[in-house]
Amino acid sequence: FFFFFFFQAEDGIRDVERSRGLGDVYKRQFPIPDKAGYEEELRSKEGVKKKIIEVGEGKDKPESPAVVVASYKGCFEKSEEVFDAGENVRIELNDPGLLEGFKIALESMRRNEKSTFVIKPKYAFKKSSNAQRLLDNFKDKSEELKKKSVVYEIKLHDFSKRSDLKSDGNVMKTQIKAGKGYRNPSDYDTVKLTYEISQPSNPSLAKHENVIITLDPSTLGDSFCAFVKDMKVSESSFCDIKKEYYVKSDEKLKEIPGVNTNEDVKIQAELHEFITVSYTHLTLPTICSV
């Protein structure tokens, strides 16, 4: 008789750079508490090494396409030559111009955390397509720099959760204040919210406070409904909608009086509560509020 035993260490992981075996699974399930001086390999030994200087706050960490605000200084390893620096800089984590190791570093941090990161060439200048902005400052040394490790000292001040609602960059939601609970409204639910629609040339295309409406895409437009359906009660967020998208795909947004179809549109809203009805068994409405 032959018996075969299969053990799946961690479902869904296929990237060998991000999965380091069973020990990595235990580390994810039982994370070591952050403390000053704690060191961690964020990838392999030839990847990104982190050392915490000041412990951050909370549990949340930014994930692409989040927007972060950070101060940082980048030097070559074993050198004091600064090649990159900034104070309170707004950074989009899906920016293709970021060093890959710099992005990995930011995604490992908590609010108000300060840490240093040693980034090996594989995640630094070796992938020149991600580092062209910085390599342009060292044109005569670009090939040499691709073999060098770099050291970043980063202070993460804050970050905002972002969502690509259409998965193409055309309808981007940014969270200002997190909501409560786990439920979101759906199409044809009744919602109570405060919202404002604006453009660069017209800061107040439409503005309504504590208005009660039904989430019907045929009357409100696809972009507006997709935005509100991604919110939770008590959440405040804004949504940037590209002109190329709404001109072709959202007639209701294009029909707003005074809208300039040569400019992007911004919607900012706070969801107060919503009522959803299950039509399957004709149950009573469920009220979701603060």
PDB file of C-alpha atoms in Angstrom, residues 31-259:
ATOM      1  CA  PRO A  31       3.720  38.103  13.857  1.00  0.00           C
ATOM      2  CA  ILE A  32       6.519  39.258  16.129  1.00  0.00           C
ATOM      3  CA  PRO A  33       5.499  42.518  17.864  1.00  0.00           C
ATOM      4  CA  ASP A  34       7.239  45.560  16.392  1.00  0.00           C
ATOM      5  CA  LYS A  35       9.913  47.066  18.591  1.00  0.00           C
ATOM      6  CA  ALA A  36      12.834  49.428  18.102  1.00  0.00           C
ATOM      7  CA  GLY A  37      15.842  47.553  16.807  1.00  0.00           C
ATOM      8  CA  TYR A  38      13.800  44.703  15.311  1.00  0.00           C
ATOM      9  CA  GLU A  39      15.233  43.501  11.983  1.00  0.00           C
ATOM     10  CA  GLU A  40      13.433  41.632   9.213  1.00  0.00           C
ATOM     11  CA  GLU A  41      14.159  40.358   5.722  1.00  0.00           C
ATOM     12  CA  LEU A  42      11.251  41.601   3.589  1.00  0.00           C
ATOM     13  CA  ARG A  43      12.256  39.433   0.651  1.00  0.00           C
ATOM     14  CA  SER A  44      15.155  37.003   0.344  1.00  0.00           C
ATOM     15  CA  LYS A  45      18.656  37.756   1.653  1.00  0.00           C
ATOM     16  CA  GLU A  46      19.290  39.413  -1.693  1.00  0.00           C
ATOM     17  CA  GLY A  47      16.204  41.618  -1.330  1.00  0.00           C
ATOM     18  CA  VAL A  48      15.258  44.214   1.277  1.00  0.00           C
ATOM     19  CA  LYS A  49      16.377  44.212   4.915  1.00  0.00           C
ATOM     20  CA  LYS A  50      14.475  46.351   7.408  1.00  0.00           C
ATOM     21  CA  LYS A  51      15.436  47.721  10.843  1.00  0.00           C
ATOM     22  CA  ILE A  52      12.901  49.636  12.956  1.00  0.00           C
ATOM     23  CA  ILE A  53      14.094  52.867  14.587  1.00  0.00           C
ATOM     24  CA  GLU A  54      10.761  54.184  15.902  1.00  0.00           C
ATOM     25  CA  VAL A  55       7.732  51.915  16.288  1.00  0.00           C
ATOM     26  CA  GLY A  56       4.623  52.908  14.353  1.00  0.00           C
ATOM     27  CA  GLU A  57       0.978  53.142  15.404  1.00  0.00           C
ATOM     28  CA  GLY A  58      -1.965  50.829  14.731  1.00  0.00           C
ATOM     29  CA  LYS A  59      -2.027  47.673  12.636  1.00  0.00           C
ATOM     30  CA  ASP A  60      -2.762  48.989   9.161  1.00  0.00           C
ATOM     31  CA  LYS A  61      -0.104  49.196   6.457  1.00  0.00           C
ATOM     32  CA  PRO A  62      -0.443  50.800   3.019  1.00  0.00           C
ATOM     33  CA  GLU A  63      -1.019  48.665  -0.058  1.00  0.00           C
ATOM     34  CA  SER A  64      -0.895  49.692  -3.696  1.00  0.00           C
ATOM     35  CA  PRO A  65      -2.563  51.824  -5.025  1.00  0.00           C
ATOM     36  CA  ALA A  66      -2.522  53.711  -1.679  1.00  0.00           C
ATOM     37  CA  VAL A  67      -1.181  57.257  -1.385  1.00  0.00           C
ATOM     38  CA  VAL A  68       1.361  57.806   1.392  1.00  0.00           C
ATOM     39  CA  VAL A  69       3.006  60.869   2.930  1.00  0.00           C
ATOM     40  CA  ALA A  70       6.611  60.205   3.911  1.00  0.00           C
ATOM     41  CA  SER A  71       9.974  61.815   4.590  1.00  0.00           C
ATOM     42  CA  TYR A  72      13.043  59.926   3.401  1.00  0.00           C
ATOM     43  CA  LYS A  73      16.748  59.981   2.619  1.00  0.00           C
ATOM     44  CA  GLY A  74      18.542  57.556   0.305  1.00  0.00           C
ATOM     45  CA  CYS A  75      22.288  56.869   0.300  1.00  0.00           C
ATOM     46  CA  PHE A  76      24.542  54.350  -1.352  1.00  0.00           C
ATOM     47  CA  GLU A  77      25.587  51.548   0.987  1.00  0.00           C
ATOM     48  CA  LYS A  78      28.815  52.345   2.885  1.00  0.00           C
ATOM     49  CA  SER A  79      28.605  55.917   1.666  1.00  0.00           C
ATOM     50  CA  GLU A  80      27.173  59.217   2.916  1.00  0.00           C
ATOM     51  CA  GLU A  81      26.373  60.436  -0.593  1.00  0.00           C
ATOM     52  CA  VAL A  82      22.654  61.255  -0.689  1.00  0.00           C
ATOM     53  CA  PHE A  83      21.059  60.555  -4.059  1.00  0.00           C
ATOM     54  CA  ASP A  84      17.379  60.922  -3.116  1.00  0.00           C
ATOM     55  CA  ALA A  85      15.605  62.869  -0.348  1.00  0.00           C
ATOM     56  CA  GLY A  86      12.254  64.482   0.457  1.00  0.00           C
ATOM     57  CA  GLU A  87      10.174  65.893   3.320  1.00  0.00           C
ATOM     58  CA  ASN A  88       6.441  65.201   3.668  1.00  0.00           C
ATOM     59  CA  VAL A  89       6.268  63.950   0.089  1.00  0.00           C
ATOM     60  CA  ARG A  90       3.012  62.589  -1.327  1.00  0.00           C
ATOM     61  CA  ILE A  91       3.756  59.257  -3.029  1.00  0.00           C
ATOM     62  CA  GLU A  92       1.451  56.989  -5.035  1.00  0.00           C
ATOM     63  CA  LEU A  93       2.456  53.370  -4.483  1.00  0.00           C
ATOM     64  CA  ASN A  94       1.404  52.398  -8.005  1.00  0.00           C
ATOM     65  CA  ASP A  95       3.821  54.945  -9.509  1.00  0.00           C
ATOM     66  CA  PRO A  96       5.950  52.945 -12.012  1.00  0.00           C
ATOM     67  CA  GLY A  97       8.855  55.326 -11.349  1.00  0.00           C
ATOM     68  CA  LEU A  98       9.427  54.073  -7.787  1.00  0.00           C
ATOM     69  CA  LEU A  99      12.339  51.846  -6.934  1.00  0.00           C
ATOM     70  CA  GLU A 100      10.814  48.432  -6.308  1.00  0.00           C
ATOM     71  CA  GLY A 101      12.617  48.124  -2.971  1.00  0.00           C
ATOM     72  CA  PHE A 102      11.398  51.567  -1.905  1.00  0.00           C
ATOM     73  CA  LYS A 103       7.804  50.495  -2.568  1.00  0.00           C
ATOM     74  CA  ILE A 104       8.330  47.223  -0.661  1.00  0.00           C
ATOM     75  CA  ALA A 105       9.716  49.256   2.249  1.00  0.00           C
ATOM     76  CA  LEU A 106       6.737  51.618   2.407  1.00  0.00           C
ATOM     77  CA  GLU A 107       4.259  48.727   2.267  1.00  0.00           C
ATOM     78  CA  SER A 108       5.876  47.227   5.390  1.00  0.00           C
ATOM     79  CA  MET A 109       5.399  50.329   7.557  1.00  0.00           C
ATOM     80  CA  ARG A 110       2.768  51.628   9.977  1.00  0.00           C
ATOM     81  CA  ARG A 111       1.768  55.236  10.573  1.00  0.00           C
ATOM     82  CA  ASN A 112       4.495  57.334  12.260  1.00  0.00           C
ATOM     83  CA  GLU A 113       7.016  54.508  11.956  1.00  0.00           C
ATOM     84  CA  LYS A 114      10.643  55.297  11.196  1.00  0.00           C
ATOM     85  CA  SER A 115      12.890  52.573   9.791  1.00  0.00           C
ATOM     86  CA  THR A 116      16.006  51.992   7.725  1.00  0.00           C
ATOM     87  CA  PHE A 117      16.108  49.677   4.719  1.00  0.00           C
ATOM     88  CA  VAL A 118      19.052  48.097   2.928  1.00  0.00           C
ATOM     89  CA  ILE A 119      17.936  47.446  -0.634  1.00  0.00           C
ATOM     90  CA  LYS A 120      20.022  45.052  -2.709  1.00  0.00           C
ATOM     91  CA  PRO A 121      20.700  45.775  -6.431  1.00  0.00           C
ATOM     92  CA  LYS A 122      17.955  43.402  -7.587  1.00  0.00           C
ATOM     93  CA  TYR A 123      15.348  45.724  -6.032  1.00  0.00           C
ATOM     94  CA  ALA A 124      17.269  48.968  -6.540  1.00  0.00           C
ATOM     95  CA  PHE A 125      18.943  50.273  -9.695  1.00  0.00           C
ATOM     96  CA  LYS A 126      19.347  46.919 -11.432  1.00  0.00           C
ATOM     97  CA  LYS A 127      15.769  47.226 -12.728  1.00  0.00           C
ATOM     98  CA  SER A 128      16.519  50.488 -14.489  1.00  0.00           C
ATOM     99  CA  SER A 129      12.993  50.911 -15.857  1.00  0.00           C
ATOM    100  CA  ASN A 130      11.824  51.596 -12.292  1.00  0.00           C
ATOM    101  CA  ALA A 131      14.789  53.804 -11.452  1.00  0.00           C
ATOM    102  CA  GLN A 132      15.222  55.955 -14.535  1.00  0.00           C
ATOM    103  CA  ARG A 133      14.346  59.204 -12.750  1.00  0.00           C
ATOM    104  CA  LEU A 134      17.221  58.667 -10.315  1.00  0.00           C
ATOM    105  CA  LEU A 135      19.635  57.196 -12.865  1.00  0.00           C
ATOM    106  CA  ASP A 136      19.257  60.323 -15.001  1.00  0.00           C
ATOM    107  CA  ASN A 137      21.173  62.202 -12.293  1.00  0.00           C
ATOM    108  CA  PHE A 138      24.130  59.836 -12.688  1.00  0.00           C
ATOM    109  CA  LYS A 139      24.312  59.254 -16.428  1.00  0.00           C
ATOM    110  CA  ASP A 140      28.056  58.611 -16.414  1.00  0.00           C
ATOM    111  CA  LYS A 141      27.737  56.059 -13.591  1.00  0.00           C
ATOM    112  CA  SER A 142      24.444  54.364 -14.446  1.00  0.00           C
ATOM    113  CA  GLU A 143      25.945  50.934 -15.191  1.00  0.00           C
ATOM    114  CA  GLU A 144      28.020  51.054 -12.011  1.00  0.00           C
ATOM    115  CA  LEU A 145      24.992  52.011  -9.899  1.00  0.00           C
ATOM    116  CA  LYS A 146      23.043  48.979 -11.088  1.00  0.00           C
ATOM    117  CA  LYS A 147      25.472  46.847  -9.067  1.00  0.00           C
ATOM    118  CA  LYS A 148      25.150  48.884  -5.856  1.00  0.00           C
ATOM    119  CA  SER A 149      22.918  48.448  -2.816  1.00  0.00           C
ATOM    120  CA  VAL A 150      21.201  51.499  -1.358  1.00  0.00           C
ATOM    121  CA  VAL A 151      20.105  52.472   2.139  1.00  0.00           C
ATOM    122  CA  TYR A 152      16.896  54.416   2.793  1.00  0.00           C
ATOM    123  CA  GLU A 153      15.819  55.986   6.067  1.00  0.00           C
ATOM    124  CA  ILE A 154      12.057  56.513   5.885  1.00  0.00           C
ATOM    125  CA  LYS A 155       9.477  58.111   8.180  1.00  0.00           C
ATOM    126  CA  LEU A 156       5.895  57.230   7.196  1.00  0.00           C
ATOM    127  CA  HIS A 157       3.621  60.035   8.361  1.00  0.00           C
ATOM    128  CA  ASP A 158       0.279  58.904   6.986  1.00  0.00           C
ATOM    129  CA  PHE A 159      -1.432  57.075   4.146  1.00  0.00           C
ATOM    130  CA  SER A 160      -4.820  56.858   2.493  1.00  0.00           C
ATOM    131  CA  LYS A 161      -6.414  53.673   1.243  1.00  0.00           C
ATOM    132  CA  ARG A 162      -7.096  53.783  -2.507  1.00  0.00           C
ATOM    133  CA  SER A 163      -9.258  51.559  -4.682  1.00  0.00           C
ATOM    134  CA  ASP A 164      -9.255  51.242  -8.456  1.00  0.00           C
ATOM    135  CA  LEU A 165     -12.998  50.797  -8.939  1.00  0.00           C
ATOM    136  CA  LYS A 166     -12.767  49.923 -12.642  1.00  0.00           C
ATOM    137  CA  SER A 167      -9.351  48.220 -12.553  1.00  0.00           C
ATOM    138  CA  ASP A 168      -8.038  50.547 -15.245  1.00  0.00           C
ATOM    139  CA  GLY A 169      -7.090  53.714 -13.343  1.00  0.00           C
ATOM    140  CA  ASN A 170     -10.098  55.690 -14.613  1.00  0.00           C
ATOM    141  CA  VAL A 171     -12.200  55.702 -11.422  1.00  0.00           C
ATOM    142  CA  MET A 172      -9.951  55.988  -8.352  1.00  0.00           C
ATOM    143  CA  LYS A 173     -11.368  56.132  -4.822  1.00  0.00           C
ATOM    144  CA  THR A 174      -9.333  57.545  -1.903  1.00  0.00           C
ATOM    145  CA  GLN A 175     -10.472  57.016   1.679  1.00  0.00           C
ATOM    146  CA  ILE A 176     -10.361  60.012   4.025  1.00  0.00           C
ATOM    147  CA  LYS A 177     -11.950  58.425   7.110  1.00  0.00           C
ATOM    148  CA  ALA A 178     -12.589  54.715   7.562  1.00  0.00           C
ATOM    149  CA  GLY A 179     -16.171  53.530   7.990  1.00  0.00           C
ATOM    150  CA  LYS A 180     -17.715  51.068  10.428  1.00  0.00           C
ATOM    151  CA  GLY A 181     -18.860  47.484  10.017  1.00  0.00           C
ATOM    152  CA  TYR A 182     -18.380  45.132   7.091  1.00  0.00           C
ATOM    153  CA  ARG A 183     -21.347  45.848   4.831  1.00  0.00           C
ATOM    154  CA  ASN A 184     -21.612  47.993   1.731  1.00  0.00           C
ATOM    155  CA  PRO A 185     -24.712  49.210  -0.080  1.00  0.00           C
ATOM    156  CA  SER A 186     -25.723  47.603  -3.371  1.00  0.00           C
ATOM    157  CA  ASP A 187     -27.547  48.766  -6.487  1.00  0.00           C
ATOM    158  CA  TYR A 188     -31.090  50.000  -5.726  1.00  0.00           C
ATOM    159  CA  ASP A 189     -30.456  50.323  -1.973  1.00  0.00           C
ATOM    160  CA  THR A 190     -31.600  53.557  -0.347  1.00  0.00           C
ATOM    161  CA  VAL A 191     -28.701  55.604   1.033  1.00  0.00           C
ATOM    162  CA  LYS A 192     -28.401  58.754   3.126  1.00  0.00           C
ATOM    163  CA  LEU A 193     -25.272  60.733   2.379  1.00  0.00           C
ATOM    164  CA  THR A 194     -23.646  64.120   1.982  1.00  0.00           C
ATOM    165  CA  TYR A 195     -21.764  64.667  -1.251  1.00  0.00           C
ATOM    166  CA  GLU A 196     -20.186  67.285  -3.513  1.00  0.00           C
ATOM    167  CA  ILE A 197     -19.188  67.059  -7.175  1.00  0.00           C
ATOM    168  CA  SER A 198     -16.456  69.370  -8.475  1.00  0.00           C
ATOM    169  CA  GLN A 199     -13.958  70.110 -11.234  1.00  0.00           C
ATOM    170  CA  PRO A 200     -10.835  72.309 -11.272  1.00  0.00           C
ATOM    171  CA  SER A 201     -12.718  75.103 -13.065  1.00  0.00           C
ATOM    172  CA  ASN A 202     -15.924  74.638 -11.057  1.00  0.00           C
ATOM    173  CA  PRO A 203     -15.442  73.678  -7.368  1.00  0.00           C
ATOM    174  CA  SER A 204     -19.166  73.171  -6.775  1.00  0.00           C
ATOM    175  CA  LEU A 205     -20.984  71.497  -9.667  1.00  0.00           C
ATOM    176  CA  ALA A 206     -23.419  69.884  -7.226  1.00  0.00           C
ATOM    177  CA  LYS A 207     -23.665  69.797  -3.437  1.00  0.00           C
ATOM    178  CA  HIS A 208     -26.191  68.004  -1.202  1.00  0.00           C
ATOM    179  CA  GLU A 209     -26.276  67.407   2.557  1.00  0.00           C
ATOM    180  CA  ASN A 210     -28.044  64.473   4.224  1.00  0.00           C
ATOM    181  CA  VAL A 211     -29.823  63.621   0.988  1.00  0.00           C
ATOM    182  CA  ILE A 212     -31.703  60.314   0.637  1.00  0.00           C
ATOM    183  CA  ILE A 213     -31.414  58.641  -2.766  1.00  0.00           C
ATOM    184  CA  THR A 214     -31.728  55.239  -4.418  1.00  0.00           C
ATOM    185  CA  LEU A 215     -28.551  53.800  -5.959  1.00  0.00           C
ATOM    186  CA  ASP A 216     -29.885  53.406  -9.477  1.00  0.00           C
ATOM    187  CA  PRO A 217     -27.136  53.535 -12.141  1.00  0.00           C
ATOM    188  CA  SER A 218     -29.672  54.488 -14.797  1.00  0.00           C
ATOM    189  CA  THR A 219     -30.426  57.778 -13.007  1.00  0.00           C
ATOM    190  CA  LEU A 220     -27.233  58.497 -11.020  1.00  0.00           C
ATOM    191  CA  GLY A 221     -24.641  57.105 -13.392  1.00  0.00           C
ATOM    192  CA  ASP A 222     -22.291  54.166 -13.149  1.00  0.00           C
ATOM    193  CA  SER A 223     -19.351  56.069 -11.605  1.00  0.00           C
ATOM    194  CA  PHE A 224     -21.350  57.597  -8.738  1.00  0.00           C
ATOM    195  CA  CYS A 225     -22.975  54.266  -7.855  1.00  0.00           C
ATOM    196  CA  ALA A 226     -19.699  52.329  -8.031  1.00  0.00           C
ATOM    197  CA  PHE A 227     -18.138  54.879  -5.664  1.00  0.00           C
ATOM    198  CA  VAL A 228     -20.914  54.751  -3.050  1.00  0.00           C
ATOM    199  CA  LYS A 229     -21.166  50.936  -3.246  1.00  0.00           C
ATOM    200  CA  ASP A 230     -17.527  50.738  -2.161  1.00  0.00           C
ATOM    201  CA  MET A 231     -18.212  52.740   1.031  1.00  0.00           C
ATOM    202  CA  LYS A 232     -19.192  51.740   4.549  1.00  0.00           C
ATOM    203  CA  VAL A 233     -21.353  53.604   7.061  1.00  0.00           C
ATOM    204  CA  SER A 234     -19.619  56.714   8.516  1.00  0.00           C
ATOM    205  CA  GLU A 235     -16.913  56.569   5.846  1.00  0.00           C
ATOM    206  CA  SER A 236     -15.667  59.711   4.115  1.00  0.00           C
ATOM    207  CA  SER A 237     -13.933  59.361   0.752  1.00  0.00           C
ATOM    208  CA  PHE A 238     -13.419  61.054  -2.583  1.00  0.00           C
ATOM    209  CA  CYS A 239     -13.330  59.652  -6.092  1.00  0.00           C
ATOM    210  CA  ASP A 240     -11.405  60.956  -9.120  1.00  0.00           C
ATOM    211  CA  ILE A 241     -12.991  60.123 -12.476  1.00  0.00           C
ATOM    212  CA  LYS A 242     -11.002  60.572 -15.673  1.00  0.00           C
ATOM    213  CA  LYS A 243     -12.595  62.628 -18.431  1.00  0.00           C
ATOM    214  CA  GLU A 244     -11.736  59.943 -20.986  1.00  0.00           C
ATOM    215  CA  TYR A 245     -13.906  57.498 -19.028  1.00  0.00           C
ATOM    216  CA  TYR A 246     -17.052  59.454 -18.198  1.00  0.00           C
ATOM    217  CA  VAL A 247     -17.300  61.119 -21.635  1.00  0.00           C
ATOM    218  CA  LYS A 248     -17.570  57.667 -23.253  1.00  0.00           C
ATOM    219  CA  SER A 249     -19.056  55.510 -20.488  1.00  0.00           C
ATOM    220  CA  ASP A 250     -21.074  57.630 -18.048  1.00  0.00           C
ATOM    221  CA  GLU A 251     -23.796  59.690 -19.699  1.00  0.00           C
ATOM    222  CA  LYS A 252     -25.344  60.808 -16.392  1.00  0.00           C
ATOM    223  CA  LEU A 253     -22.116  62.343 -15.135  1.00  0.00           C
ATOM    224  CA  LYS A 254     -21.597  64.061 -18.477  1.00  0.00           C
ATOM    225  CA  GLU A 255     -25.117  65.542 -18.279  1.00  0.00           C
ATOM    226  CA  ILE A 256     -24.548  67.413 -14.990  1.00  0.00           C
ATOM    227  CA  PRO A 257     -25.270  71.119 -15.658  1.00  0.00           C
ATOM    228  CA  GLY A 258     -22.029  73.080 -16.032  1.00  0.00           C
ATOM    229  CA  VAL A 259     -19.729  70.077 -16.372  1.00  0.00           C
TER     230      VAL A 259
END
